[in-house]
JSON list of C-alpha atoms in Angstrom, two decimals:
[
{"chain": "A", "resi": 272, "resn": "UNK", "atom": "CA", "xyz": [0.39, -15.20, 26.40]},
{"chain": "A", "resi": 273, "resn": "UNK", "atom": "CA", "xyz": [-2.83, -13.46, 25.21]},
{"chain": "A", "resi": 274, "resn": "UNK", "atom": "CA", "xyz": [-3.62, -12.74, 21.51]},
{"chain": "A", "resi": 275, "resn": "UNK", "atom": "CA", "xyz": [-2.58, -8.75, 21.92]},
{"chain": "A", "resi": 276, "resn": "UNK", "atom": "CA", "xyz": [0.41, -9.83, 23.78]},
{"chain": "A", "resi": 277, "resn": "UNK", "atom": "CA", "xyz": [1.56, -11.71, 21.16]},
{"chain": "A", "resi": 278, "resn": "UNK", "atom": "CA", "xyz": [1.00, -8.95, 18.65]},
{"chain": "A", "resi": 279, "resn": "UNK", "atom": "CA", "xyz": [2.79, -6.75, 20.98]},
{"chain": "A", "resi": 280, "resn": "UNK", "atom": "CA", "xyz": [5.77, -9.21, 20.91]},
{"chain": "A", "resi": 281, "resn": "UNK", "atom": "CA", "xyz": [5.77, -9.47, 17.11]},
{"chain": "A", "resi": 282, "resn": "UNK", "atom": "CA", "xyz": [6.58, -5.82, 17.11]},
{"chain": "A", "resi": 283, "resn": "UNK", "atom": "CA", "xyz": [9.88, -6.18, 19.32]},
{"chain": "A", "resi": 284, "resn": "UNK", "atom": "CA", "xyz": [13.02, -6.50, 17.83]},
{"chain": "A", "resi": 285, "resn": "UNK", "atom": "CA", "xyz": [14.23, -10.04, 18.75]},
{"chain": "A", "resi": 286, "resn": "UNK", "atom": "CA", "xyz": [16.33, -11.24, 22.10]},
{"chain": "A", "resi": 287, "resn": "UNK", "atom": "CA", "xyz": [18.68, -13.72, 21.26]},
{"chain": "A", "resi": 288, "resn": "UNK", "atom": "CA", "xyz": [19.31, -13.98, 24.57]},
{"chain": "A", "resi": 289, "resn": "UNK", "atom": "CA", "xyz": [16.17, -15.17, 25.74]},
{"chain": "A", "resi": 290, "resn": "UNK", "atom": "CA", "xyz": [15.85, -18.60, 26.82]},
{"chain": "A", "resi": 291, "resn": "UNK", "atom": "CA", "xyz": [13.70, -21.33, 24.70]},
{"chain": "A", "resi": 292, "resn": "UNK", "atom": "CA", "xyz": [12.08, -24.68, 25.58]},
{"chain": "A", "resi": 293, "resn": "UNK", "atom": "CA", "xyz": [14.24, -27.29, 24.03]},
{"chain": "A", "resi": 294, "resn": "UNK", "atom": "CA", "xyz": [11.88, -30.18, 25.20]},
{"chain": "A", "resi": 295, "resn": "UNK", "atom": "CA", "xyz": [10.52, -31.97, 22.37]},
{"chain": "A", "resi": 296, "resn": "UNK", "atom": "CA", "xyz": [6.76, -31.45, 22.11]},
{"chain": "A", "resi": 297, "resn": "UNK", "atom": "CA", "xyz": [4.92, -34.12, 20.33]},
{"chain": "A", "resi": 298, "resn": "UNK", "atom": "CA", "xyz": [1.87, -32.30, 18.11]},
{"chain": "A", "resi": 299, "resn": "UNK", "atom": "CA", "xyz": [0.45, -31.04, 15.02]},
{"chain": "A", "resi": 300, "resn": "UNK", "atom": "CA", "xyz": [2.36, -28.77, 12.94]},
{"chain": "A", "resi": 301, "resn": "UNK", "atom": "CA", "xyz": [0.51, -25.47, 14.05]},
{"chain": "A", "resi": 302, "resn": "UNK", "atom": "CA", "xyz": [-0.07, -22.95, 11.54]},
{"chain": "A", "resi": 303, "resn": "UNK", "atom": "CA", "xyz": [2.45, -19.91, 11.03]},
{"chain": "A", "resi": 304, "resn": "UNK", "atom": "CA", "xyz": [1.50, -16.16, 11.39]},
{"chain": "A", "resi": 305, "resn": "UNK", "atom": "CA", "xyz": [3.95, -16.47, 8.30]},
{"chain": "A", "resi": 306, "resn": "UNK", "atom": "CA", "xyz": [1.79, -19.25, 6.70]},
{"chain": "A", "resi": 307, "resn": "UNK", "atom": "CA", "xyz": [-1.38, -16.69, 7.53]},
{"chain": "A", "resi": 308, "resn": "UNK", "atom": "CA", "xyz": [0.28, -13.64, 5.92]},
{"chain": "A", "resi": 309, "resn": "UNK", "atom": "CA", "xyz": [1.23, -16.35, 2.75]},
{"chain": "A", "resi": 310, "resn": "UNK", "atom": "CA", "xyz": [-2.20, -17.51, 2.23]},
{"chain": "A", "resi": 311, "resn": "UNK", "atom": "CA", "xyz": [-4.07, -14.06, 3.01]},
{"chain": "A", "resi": 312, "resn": "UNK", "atom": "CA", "xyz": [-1.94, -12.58, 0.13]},
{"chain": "A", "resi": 313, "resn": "UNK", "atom": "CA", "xyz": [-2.41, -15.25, -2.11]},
{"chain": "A", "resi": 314, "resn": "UNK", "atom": "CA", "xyz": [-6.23, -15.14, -1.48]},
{"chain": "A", "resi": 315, "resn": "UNK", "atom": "CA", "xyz": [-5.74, -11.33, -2.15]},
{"chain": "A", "resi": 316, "resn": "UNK", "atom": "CA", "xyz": [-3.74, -11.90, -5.49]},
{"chain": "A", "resi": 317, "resn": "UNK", "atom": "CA", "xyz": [-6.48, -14.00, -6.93]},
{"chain": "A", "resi": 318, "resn": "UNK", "atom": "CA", "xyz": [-9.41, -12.47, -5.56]},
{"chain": "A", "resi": 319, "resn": "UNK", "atom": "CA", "xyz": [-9.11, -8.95, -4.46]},
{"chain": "A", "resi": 320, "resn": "UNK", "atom": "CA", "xyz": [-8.60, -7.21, -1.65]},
{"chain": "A", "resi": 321, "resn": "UNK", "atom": "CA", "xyz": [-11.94, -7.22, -0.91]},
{"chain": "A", "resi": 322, "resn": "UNK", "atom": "CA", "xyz": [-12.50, -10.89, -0.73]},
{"chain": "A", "resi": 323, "resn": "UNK", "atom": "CA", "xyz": [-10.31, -10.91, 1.87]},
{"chain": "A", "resi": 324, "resn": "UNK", "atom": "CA", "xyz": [-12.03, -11.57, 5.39]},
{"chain": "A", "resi": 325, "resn": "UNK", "atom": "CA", "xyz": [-11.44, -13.64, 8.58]},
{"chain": "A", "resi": 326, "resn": "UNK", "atom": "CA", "xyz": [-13.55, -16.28, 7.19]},
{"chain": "A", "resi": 327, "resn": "UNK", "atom": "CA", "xyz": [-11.92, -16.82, 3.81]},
{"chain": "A", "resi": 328, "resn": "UNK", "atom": "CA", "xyz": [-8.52, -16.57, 5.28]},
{"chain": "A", "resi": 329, "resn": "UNK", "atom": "CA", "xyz": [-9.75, -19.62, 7.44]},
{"chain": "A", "resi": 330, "resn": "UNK", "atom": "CA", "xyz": [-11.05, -21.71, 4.63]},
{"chain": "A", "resi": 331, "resn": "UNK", "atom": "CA", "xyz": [-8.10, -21.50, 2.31]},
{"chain": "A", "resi": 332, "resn": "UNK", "atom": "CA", "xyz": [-5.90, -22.61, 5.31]},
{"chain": "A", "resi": 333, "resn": "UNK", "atom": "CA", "xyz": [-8.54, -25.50, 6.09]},
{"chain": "A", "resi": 334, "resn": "UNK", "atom": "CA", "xyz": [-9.02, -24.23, 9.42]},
{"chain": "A", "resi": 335, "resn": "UNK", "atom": "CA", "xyz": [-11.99, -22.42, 11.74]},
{"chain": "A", "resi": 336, "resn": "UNK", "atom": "CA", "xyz": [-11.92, -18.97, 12.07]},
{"chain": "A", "resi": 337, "resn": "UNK", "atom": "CA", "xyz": [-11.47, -18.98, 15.57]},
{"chain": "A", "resi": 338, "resn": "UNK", "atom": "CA", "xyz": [-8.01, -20.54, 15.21]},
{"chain": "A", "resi": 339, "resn": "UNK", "atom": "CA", "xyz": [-7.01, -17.59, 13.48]},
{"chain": "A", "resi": 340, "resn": "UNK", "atom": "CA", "xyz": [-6.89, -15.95, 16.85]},
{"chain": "A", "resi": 341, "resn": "UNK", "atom": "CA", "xyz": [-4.39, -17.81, 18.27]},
{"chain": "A", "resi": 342, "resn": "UNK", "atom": "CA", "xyz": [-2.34, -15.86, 15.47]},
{"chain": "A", "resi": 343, "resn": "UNK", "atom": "CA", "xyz": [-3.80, -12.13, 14.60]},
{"chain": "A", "resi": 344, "resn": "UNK", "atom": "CA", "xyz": [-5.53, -10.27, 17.14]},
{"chain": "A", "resi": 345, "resn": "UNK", "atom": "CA", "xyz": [-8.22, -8.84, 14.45]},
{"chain": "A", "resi": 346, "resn": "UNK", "atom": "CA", "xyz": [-8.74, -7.62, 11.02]},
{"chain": "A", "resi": 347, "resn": "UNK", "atom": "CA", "xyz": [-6.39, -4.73, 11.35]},
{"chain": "A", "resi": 348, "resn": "UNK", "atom": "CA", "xyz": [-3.99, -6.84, 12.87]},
{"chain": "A", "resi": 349, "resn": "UNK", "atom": "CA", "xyz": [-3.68, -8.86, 9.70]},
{"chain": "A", "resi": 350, "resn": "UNK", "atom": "CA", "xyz": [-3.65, -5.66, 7.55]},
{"chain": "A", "resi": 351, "resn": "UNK", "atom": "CA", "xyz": [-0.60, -4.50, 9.56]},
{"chain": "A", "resi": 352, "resn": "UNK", "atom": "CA", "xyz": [0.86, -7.79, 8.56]},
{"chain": "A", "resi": 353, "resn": "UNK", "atom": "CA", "xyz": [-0.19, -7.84, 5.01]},
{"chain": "A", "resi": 354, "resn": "UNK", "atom": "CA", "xyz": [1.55, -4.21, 4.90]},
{"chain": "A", "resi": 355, "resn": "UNK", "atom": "CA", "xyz": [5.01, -5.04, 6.90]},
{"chain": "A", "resi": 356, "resn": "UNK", "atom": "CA", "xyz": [5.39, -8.12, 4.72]},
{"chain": "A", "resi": 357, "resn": "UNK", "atom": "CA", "xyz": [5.37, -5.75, 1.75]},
{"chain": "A", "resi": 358, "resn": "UNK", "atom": "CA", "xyz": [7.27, -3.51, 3.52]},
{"chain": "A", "resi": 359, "resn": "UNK", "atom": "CA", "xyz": [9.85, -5.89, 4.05]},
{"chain": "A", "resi": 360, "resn": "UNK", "atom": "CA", "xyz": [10.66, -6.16, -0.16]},
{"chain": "A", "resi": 361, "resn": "UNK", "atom": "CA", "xyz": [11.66, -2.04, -0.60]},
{"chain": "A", "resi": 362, "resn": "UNK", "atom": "CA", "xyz": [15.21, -1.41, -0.92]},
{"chain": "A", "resi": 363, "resn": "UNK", "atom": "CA", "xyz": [15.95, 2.25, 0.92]},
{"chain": "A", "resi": 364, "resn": "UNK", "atom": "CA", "xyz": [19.15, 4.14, -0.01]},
{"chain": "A", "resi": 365, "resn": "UNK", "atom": "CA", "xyz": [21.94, 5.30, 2.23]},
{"chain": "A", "resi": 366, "resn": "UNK", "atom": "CA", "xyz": [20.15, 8.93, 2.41]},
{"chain": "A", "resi": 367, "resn": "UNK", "atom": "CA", "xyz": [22.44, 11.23, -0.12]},
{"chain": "A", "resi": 368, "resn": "UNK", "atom": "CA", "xyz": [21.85, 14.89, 0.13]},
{"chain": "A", "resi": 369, "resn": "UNK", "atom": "CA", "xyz": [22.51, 15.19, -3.39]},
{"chain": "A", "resi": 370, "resn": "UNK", "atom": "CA", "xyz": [20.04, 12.59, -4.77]},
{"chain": "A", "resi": 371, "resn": "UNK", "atom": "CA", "xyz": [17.55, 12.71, -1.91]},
{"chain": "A", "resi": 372, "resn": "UNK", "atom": "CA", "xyz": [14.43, 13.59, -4.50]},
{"chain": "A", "resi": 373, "resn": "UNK", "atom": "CA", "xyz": [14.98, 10.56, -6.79]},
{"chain": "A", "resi": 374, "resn": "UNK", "atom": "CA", "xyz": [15.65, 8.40, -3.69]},
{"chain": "A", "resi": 375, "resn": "UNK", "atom": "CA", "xyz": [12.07, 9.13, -2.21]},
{"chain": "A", "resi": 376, "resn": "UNK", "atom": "CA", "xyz": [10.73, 9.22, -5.75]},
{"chain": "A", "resi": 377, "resn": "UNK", "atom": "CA", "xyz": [12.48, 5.56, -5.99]},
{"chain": "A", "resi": 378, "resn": "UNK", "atom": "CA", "xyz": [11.17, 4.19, -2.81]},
{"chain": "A", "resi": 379, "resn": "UNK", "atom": "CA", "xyz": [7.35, 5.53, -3.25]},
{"chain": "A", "resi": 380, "resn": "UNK", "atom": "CA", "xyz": [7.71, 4.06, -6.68]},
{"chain": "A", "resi": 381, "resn": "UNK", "atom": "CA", "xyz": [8.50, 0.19, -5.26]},
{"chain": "A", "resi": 382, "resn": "UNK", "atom": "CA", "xyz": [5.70, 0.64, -2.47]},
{"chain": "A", "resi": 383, "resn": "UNK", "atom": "CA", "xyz": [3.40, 1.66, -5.46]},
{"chain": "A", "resi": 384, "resn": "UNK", "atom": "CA", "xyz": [4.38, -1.55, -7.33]},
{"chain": "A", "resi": 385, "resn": "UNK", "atom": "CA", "xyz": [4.26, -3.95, -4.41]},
{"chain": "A", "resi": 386, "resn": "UNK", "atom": "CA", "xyz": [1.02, -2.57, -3.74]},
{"chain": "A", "resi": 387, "resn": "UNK", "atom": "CA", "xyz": [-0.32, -3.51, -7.25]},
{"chain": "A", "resi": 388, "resn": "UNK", "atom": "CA", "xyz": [0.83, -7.16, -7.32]},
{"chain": "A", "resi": 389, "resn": "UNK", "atom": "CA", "xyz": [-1.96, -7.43, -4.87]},
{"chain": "A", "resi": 390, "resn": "UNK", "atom": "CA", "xyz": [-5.81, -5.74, -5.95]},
{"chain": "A", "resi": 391, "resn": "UNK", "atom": "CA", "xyz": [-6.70, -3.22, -3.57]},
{"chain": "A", "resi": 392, "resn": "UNK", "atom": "CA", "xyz": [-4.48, -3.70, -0.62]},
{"chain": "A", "resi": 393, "resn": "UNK", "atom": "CA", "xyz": [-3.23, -0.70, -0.20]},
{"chain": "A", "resi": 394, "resn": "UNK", "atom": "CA", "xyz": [-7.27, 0.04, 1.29]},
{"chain": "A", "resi": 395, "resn": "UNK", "atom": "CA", "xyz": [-5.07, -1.66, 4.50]},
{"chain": "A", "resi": 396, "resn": "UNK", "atom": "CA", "xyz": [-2.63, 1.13, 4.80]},
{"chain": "A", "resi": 397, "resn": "UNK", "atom": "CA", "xyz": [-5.05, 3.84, 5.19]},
{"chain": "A", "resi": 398, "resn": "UNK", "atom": "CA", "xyz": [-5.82, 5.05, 8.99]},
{"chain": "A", "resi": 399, "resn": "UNK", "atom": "CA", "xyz": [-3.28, 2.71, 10.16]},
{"chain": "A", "resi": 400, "resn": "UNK", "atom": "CA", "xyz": [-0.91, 3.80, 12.80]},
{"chain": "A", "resi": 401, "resn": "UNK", "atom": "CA", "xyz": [1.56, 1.16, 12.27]},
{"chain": "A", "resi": 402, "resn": "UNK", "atom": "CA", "xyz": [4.13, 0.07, 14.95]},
{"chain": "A", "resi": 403, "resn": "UNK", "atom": "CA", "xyz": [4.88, -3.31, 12.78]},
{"chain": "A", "resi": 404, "resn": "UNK", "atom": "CA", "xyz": [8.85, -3.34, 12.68]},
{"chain": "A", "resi": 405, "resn": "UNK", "atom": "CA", "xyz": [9.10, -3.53, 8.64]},
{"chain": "A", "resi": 406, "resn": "UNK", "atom": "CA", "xyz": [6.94, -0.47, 7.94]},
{"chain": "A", "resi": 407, "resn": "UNK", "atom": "CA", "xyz": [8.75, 1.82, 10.65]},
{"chain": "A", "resi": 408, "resn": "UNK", "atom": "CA", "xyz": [11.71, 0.66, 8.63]},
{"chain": "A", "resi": 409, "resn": "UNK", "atom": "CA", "xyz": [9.98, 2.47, 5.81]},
{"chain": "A", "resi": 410, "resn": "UNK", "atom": "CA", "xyz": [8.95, 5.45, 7.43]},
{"chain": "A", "resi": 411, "resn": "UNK", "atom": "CA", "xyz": [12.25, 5.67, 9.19]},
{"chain": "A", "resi": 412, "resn": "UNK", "atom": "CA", "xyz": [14.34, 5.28, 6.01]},
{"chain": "A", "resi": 413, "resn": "UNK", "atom": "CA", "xyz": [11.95, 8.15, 3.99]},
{"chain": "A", "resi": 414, "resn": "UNK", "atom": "CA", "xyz": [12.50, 10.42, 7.67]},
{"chain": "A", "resi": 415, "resn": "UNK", "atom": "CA", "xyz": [16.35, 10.20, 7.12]},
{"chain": "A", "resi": 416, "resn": "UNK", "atom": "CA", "xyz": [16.43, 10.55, 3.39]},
{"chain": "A", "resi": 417, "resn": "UNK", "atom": "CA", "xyz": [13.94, 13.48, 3.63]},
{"chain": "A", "resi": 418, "resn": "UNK", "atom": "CA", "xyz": [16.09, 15.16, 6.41]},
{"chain": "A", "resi": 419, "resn": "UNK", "atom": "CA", "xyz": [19.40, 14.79, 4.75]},
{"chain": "A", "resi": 420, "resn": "UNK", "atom": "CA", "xyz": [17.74, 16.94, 1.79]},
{"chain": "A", "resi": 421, "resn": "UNK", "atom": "CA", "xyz": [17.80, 19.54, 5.00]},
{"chain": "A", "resi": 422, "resn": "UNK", "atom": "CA", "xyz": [14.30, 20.23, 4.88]},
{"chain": "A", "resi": 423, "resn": "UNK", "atom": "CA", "xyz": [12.86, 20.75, 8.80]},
{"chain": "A", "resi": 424, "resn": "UNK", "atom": "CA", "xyz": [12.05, 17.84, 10.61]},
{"chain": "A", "resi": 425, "resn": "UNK", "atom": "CA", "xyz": [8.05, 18.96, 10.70]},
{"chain": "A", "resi": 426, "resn": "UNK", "atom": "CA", "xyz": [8.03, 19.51, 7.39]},
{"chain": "A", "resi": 427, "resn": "UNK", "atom": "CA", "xyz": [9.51, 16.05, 6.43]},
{"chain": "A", "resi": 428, "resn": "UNK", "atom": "CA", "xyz": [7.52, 14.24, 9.31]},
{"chain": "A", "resi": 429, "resn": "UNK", "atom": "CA", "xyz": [4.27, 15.48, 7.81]},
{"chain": "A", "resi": 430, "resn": "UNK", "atom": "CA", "xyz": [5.35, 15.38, 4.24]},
{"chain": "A", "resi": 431, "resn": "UNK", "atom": "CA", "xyz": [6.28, 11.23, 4.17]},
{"chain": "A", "resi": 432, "resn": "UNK", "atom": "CA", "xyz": [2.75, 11.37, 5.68]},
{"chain": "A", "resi": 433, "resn": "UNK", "atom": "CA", "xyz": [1.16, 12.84, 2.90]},
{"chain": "A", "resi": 434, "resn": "UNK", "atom": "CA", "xyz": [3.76, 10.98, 0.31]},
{"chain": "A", "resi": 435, "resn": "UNK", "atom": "CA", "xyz": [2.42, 7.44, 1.37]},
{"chain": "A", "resi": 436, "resn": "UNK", "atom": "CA", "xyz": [-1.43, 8.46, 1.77]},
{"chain": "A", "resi": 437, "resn": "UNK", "atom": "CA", "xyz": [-0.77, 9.52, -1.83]},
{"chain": "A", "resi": 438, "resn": "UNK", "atom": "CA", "xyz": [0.89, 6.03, -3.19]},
{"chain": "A", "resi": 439, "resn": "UNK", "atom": "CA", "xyz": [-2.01, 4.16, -1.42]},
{"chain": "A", "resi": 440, "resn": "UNK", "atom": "CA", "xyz": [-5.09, 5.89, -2.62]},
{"chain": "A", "resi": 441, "resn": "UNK", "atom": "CA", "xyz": [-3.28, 5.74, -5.89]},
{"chain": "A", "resi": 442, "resn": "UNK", "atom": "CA", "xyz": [-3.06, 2.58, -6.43]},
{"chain": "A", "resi": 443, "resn": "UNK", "atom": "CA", "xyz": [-6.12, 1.70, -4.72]},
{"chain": "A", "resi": 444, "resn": "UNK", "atom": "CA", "xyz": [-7.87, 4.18, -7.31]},
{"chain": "A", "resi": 445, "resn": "UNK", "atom": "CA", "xyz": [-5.74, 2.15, -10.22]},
{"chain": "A", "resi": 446, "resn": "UNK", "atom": "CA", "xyz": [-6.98, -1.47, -8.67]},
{"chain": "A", "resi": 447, "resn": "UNK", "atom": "CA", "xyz": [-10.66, -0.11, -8.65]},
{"chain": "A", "resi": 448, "resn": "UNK", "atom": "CA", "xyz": [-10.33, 0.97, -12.49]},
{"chain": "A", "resi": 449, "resn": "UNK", "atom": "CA", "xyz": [-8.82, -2.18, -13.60]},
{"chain": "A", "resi": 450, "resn": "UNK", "atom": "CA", "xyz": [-11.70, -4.09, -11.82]},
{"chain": "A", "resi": 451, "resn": "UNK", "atom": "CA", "xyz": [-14.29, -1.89, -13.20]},
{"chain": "A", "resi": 452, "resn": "UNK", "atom": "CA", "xyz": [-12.30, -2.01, -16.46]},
{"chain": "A", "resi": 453, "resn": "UNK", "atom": "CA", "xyz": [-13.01, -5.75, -16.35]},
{"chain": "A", "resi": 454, "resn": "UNK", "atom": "CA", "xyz": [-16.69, -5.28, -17.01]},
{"chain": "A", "resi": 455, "resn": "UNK", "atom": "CA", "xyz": [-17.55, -4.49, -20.75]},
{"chain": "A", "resi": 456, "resn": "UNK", "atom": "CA", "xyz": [-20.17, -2.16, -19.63]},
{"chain": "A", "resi": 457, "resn": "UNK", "atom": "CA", "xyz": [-16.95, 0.29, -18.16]},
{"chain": "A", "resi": 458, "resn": "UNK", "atom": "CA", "xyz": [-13.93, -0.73, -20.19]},
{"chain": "A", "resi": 459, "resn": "UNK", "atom": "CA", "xyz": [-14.24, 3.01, -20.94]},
{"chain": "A", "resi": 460, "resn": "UNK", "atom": "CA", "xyz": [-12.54, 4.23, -17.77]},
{"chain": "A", "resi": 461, "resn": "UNK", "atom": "CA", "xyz": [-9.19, 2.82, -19.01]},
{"chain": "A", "resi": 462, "resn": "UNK", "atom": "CA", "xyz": [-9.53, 4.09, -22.60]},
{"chain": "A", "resi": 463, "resn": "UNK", "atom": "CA", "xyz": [-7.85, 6.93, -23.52]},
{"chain": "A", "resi": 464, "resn": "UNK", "atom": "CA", "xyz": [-10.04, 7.43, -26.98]},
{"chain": "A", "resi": 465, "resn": "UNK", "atom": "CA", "xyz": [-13.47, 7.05, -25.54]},
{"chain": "A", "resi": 466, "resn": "UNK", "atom": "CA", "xyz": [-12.72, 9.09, -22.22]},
{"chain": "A", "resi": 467, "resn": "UNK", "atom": "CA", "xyz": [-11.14, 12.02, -24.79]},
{"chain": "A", "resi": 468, "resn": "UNK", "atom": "CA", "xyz": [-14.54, 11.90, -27.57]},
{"chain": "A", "resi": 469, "resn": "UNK", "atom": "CA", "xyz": [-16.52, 11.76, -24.04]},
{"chain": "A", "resi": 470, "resn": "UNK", "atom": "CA", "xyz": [-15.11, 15.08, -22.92]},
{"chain": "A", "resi": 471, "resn": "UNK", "atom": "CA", "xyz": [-14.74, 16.74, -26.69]},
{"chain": "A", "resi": 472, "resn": "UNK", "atom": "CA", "xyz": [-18.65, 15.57, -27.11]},
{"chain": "A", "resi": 473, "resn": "UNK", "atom": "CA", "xyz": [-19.61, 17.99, -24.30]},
{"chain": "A", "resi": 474, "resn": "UNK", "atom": "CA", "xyz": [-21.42, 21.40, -25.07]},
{"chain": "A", "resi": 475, "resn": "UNK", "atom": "CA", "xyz": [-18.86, 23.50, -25.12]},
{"chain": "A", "resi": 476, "resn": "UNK", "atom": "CA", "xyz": [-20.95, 26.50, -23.91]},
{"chain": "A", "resi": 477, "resn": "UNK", "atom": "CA", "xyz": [-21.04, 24.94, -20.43]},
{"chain": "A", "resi": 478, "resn": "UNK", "atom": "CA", "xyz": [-17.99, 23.13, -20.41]},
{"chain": "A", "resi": 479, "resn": "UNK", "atom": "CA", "xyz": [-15.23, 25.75, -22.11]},
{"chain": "A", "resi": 480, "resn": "UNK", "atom": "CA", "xyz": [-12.25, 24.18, -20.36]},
{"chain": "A", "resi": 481, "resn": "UNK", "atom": "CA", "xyz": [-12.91, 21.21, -20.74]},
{"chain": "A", "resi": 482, "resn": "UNK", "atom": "CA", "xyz": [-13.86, 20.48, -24.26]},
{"chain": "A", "resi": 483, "resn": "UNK", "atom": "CA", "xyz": [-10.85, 23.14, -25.11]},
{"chain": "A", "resi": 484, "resn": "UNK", "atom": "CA", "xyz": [-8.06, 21.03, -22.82]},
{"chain": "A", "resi": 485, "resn": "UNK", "atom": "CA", "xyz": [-9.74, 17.48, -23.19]},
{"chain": "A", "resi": 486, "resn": "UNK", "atom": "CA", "xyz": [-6.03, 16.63, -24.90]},
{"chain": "A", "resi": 487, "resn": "UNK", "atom": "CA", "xyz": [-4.79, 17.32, -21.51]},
{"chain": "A", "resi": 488, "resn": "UNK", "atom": "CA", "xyz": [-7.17, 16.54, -19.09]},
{"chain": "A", "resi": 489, "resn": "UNK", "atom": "CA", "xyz": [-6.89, 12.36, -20.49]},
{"chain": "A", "resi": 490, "resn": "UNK", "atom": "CA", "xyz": [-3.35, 12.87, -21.36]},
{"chain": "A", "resi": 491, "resn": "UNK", "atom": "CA", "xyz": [-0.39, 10.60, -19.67]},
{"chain": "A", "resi": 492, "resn": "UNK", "atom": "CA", "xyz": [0.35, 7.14, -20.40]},
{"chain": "A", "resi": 493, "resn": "UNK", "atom": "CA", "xyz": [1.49, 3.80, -17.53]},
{"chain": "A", "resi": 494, "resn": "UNK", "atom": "CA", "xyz": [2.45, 6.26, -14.35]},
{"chain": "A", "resi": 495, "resn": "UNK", "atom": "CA", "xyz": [3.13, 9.60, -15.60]},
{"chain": "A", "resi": 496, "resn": "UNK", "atom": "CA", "xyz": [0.66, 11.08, -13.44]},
{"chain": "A", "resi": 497, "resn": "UNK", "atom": "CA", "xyz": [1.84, 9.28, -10.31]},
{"chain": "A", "resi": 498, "resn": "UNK", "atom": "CA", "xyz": [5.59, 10.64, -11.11]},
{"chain": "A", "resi": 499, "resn": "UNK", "atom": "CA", "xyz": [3.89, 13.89, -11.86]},
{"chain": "A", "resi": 500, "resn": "UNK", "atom": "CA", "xyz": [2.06, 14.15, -8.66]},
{"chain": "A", "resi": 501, "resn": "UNK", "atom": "CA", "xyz": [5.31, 12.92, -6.60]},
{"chain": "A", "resi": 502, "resn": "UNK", "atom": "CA", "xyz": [7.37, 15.40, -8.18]},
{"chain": "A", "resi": 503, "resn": "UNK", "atom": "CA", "xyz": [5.24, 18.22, -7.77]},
{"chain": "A", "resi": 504, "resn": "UNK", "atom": "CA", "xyz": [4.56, 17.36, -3.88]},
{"chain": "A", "resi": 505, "resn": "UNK", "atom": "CA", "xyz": [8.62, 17.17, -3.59]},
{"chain": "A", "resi": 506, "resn": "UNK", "atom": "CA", "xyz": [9.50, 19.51, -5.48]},
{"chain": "A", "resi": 507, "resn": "UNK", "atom": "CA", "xyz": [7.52, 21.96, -3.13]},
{"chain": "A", "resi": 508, "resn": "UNK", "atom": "CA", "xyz": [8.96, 20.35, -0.19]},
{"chain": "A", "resi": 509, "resn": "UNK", "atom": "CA", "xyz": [12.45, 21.20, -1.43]},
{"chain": "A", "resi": 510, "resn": "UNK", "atom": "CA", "xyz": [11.12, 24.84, -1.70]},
{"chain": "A", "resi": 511, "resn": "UNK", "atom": "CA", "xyz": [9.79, 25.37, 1.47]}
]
């Protein structure tokens, strides 16, 4: 079986009844795609997102980077893992009519957190056309939720769409702050005080609005703007 076969494979629900080699094979304990998955998040954890290439992957698993190819097809392969696996930790709802905004709201808001435990990962979600199993199981479980709220299935299909490209440039815009934050030179770009003298220091000739509203503009405190945002784009939804 070639490498895309095997990818191909991954993404099938499994056959218990097909048949398996029970003869013992005598050999070195070969690497996991689990083990890969393990290690690439861990290098991802501790490093970044960026740090996070074919090469790197190999070393921290004391292996050559061709050997990874027996497992992932590519790059994007192992960003459709990295994703799935994180996929795999949400909790979706039994979709209730009644509660179907704070059950989306709910869900986005565990993606967003799974995607901050790792730096910049949520750069692998975007332009990804996923067929991995656990992040269908995502999209599926926002479709029904979404649908039970009886907005049109269009509307919904596009709108979980535009929900999750939301949560991941979010909190890929929140992983680039804190790393930028990290440098003295731009701690600014997390602090409330500096970024609100910064915008009150302006002339106010040119900038009106924003010297008047500067309270506003740098206002909001842990996610309020990410439940803000959600809200607002469901809250339209639910109007349309």
């Amino acid at each position: 079986m070639n490498p895309r076969e095997r990818r191909a494979a991954r993404h099938q629900p499994p056959n218990p009844e097909a048949a398996t080699d029970a003869r013992p094979r005598r050999r070195k304990a070969p690497i996991t795609v689990e083990q890969v998955v393990d290690t690439a998040l861990g290098v991802v954890a501790a490093e970044g997102y960026e740090a996070l290439t074919m090469r790197r992957l190999a070393g921290a698993l004391d292996t050559g980077p061709a050997s990874l190819y027996a497992h992932v097809v590519n790059k994007a392969d192992l960003d459709e893992l990295l994703i799935g696996r994180l996929c795999a930790e949400l909790t979706l709802p039994a979709p209730d009519p009644a509660d179907w905004r704070e059950q989306v709201l709910g869900v986005c808001a565990q993606m967003r957190d799974q995607y901050l435990k790792y730096p910049g990962i949520s750069r692998a979600a975007l332009a990804m056309a996923p067929t991995d199993l656990q992040a269908m199981r995502v999209t599926e479980g926002l479709l029904a939720i979404v649908l039970a709220g009886g907005v049109a299935p269009q509307a919904a299909a596009w709108a979980i769409d535009a929900l999750l490209l939301y949560v991941a440039a979010y909190c890929l815009e929140v992983s680039i702050a804190r790393r930028r934050a990290a440098d003295d030179d731009t701690a600014w770009v997390l602090d409330r005080d500096e970024l609100l003298r910064r915008f009150t220091a302006l002339p106010a000739e040119t900038f009106p609005h924003t010297t008047r509203h500067a309270a506003e503009l740098t206002a909001g405190e842990g996610h309020d703007r990410f439940d803000f945002t959600l809200g607002m784009l469901i809250d339209g939804l639910a109007h349309r």
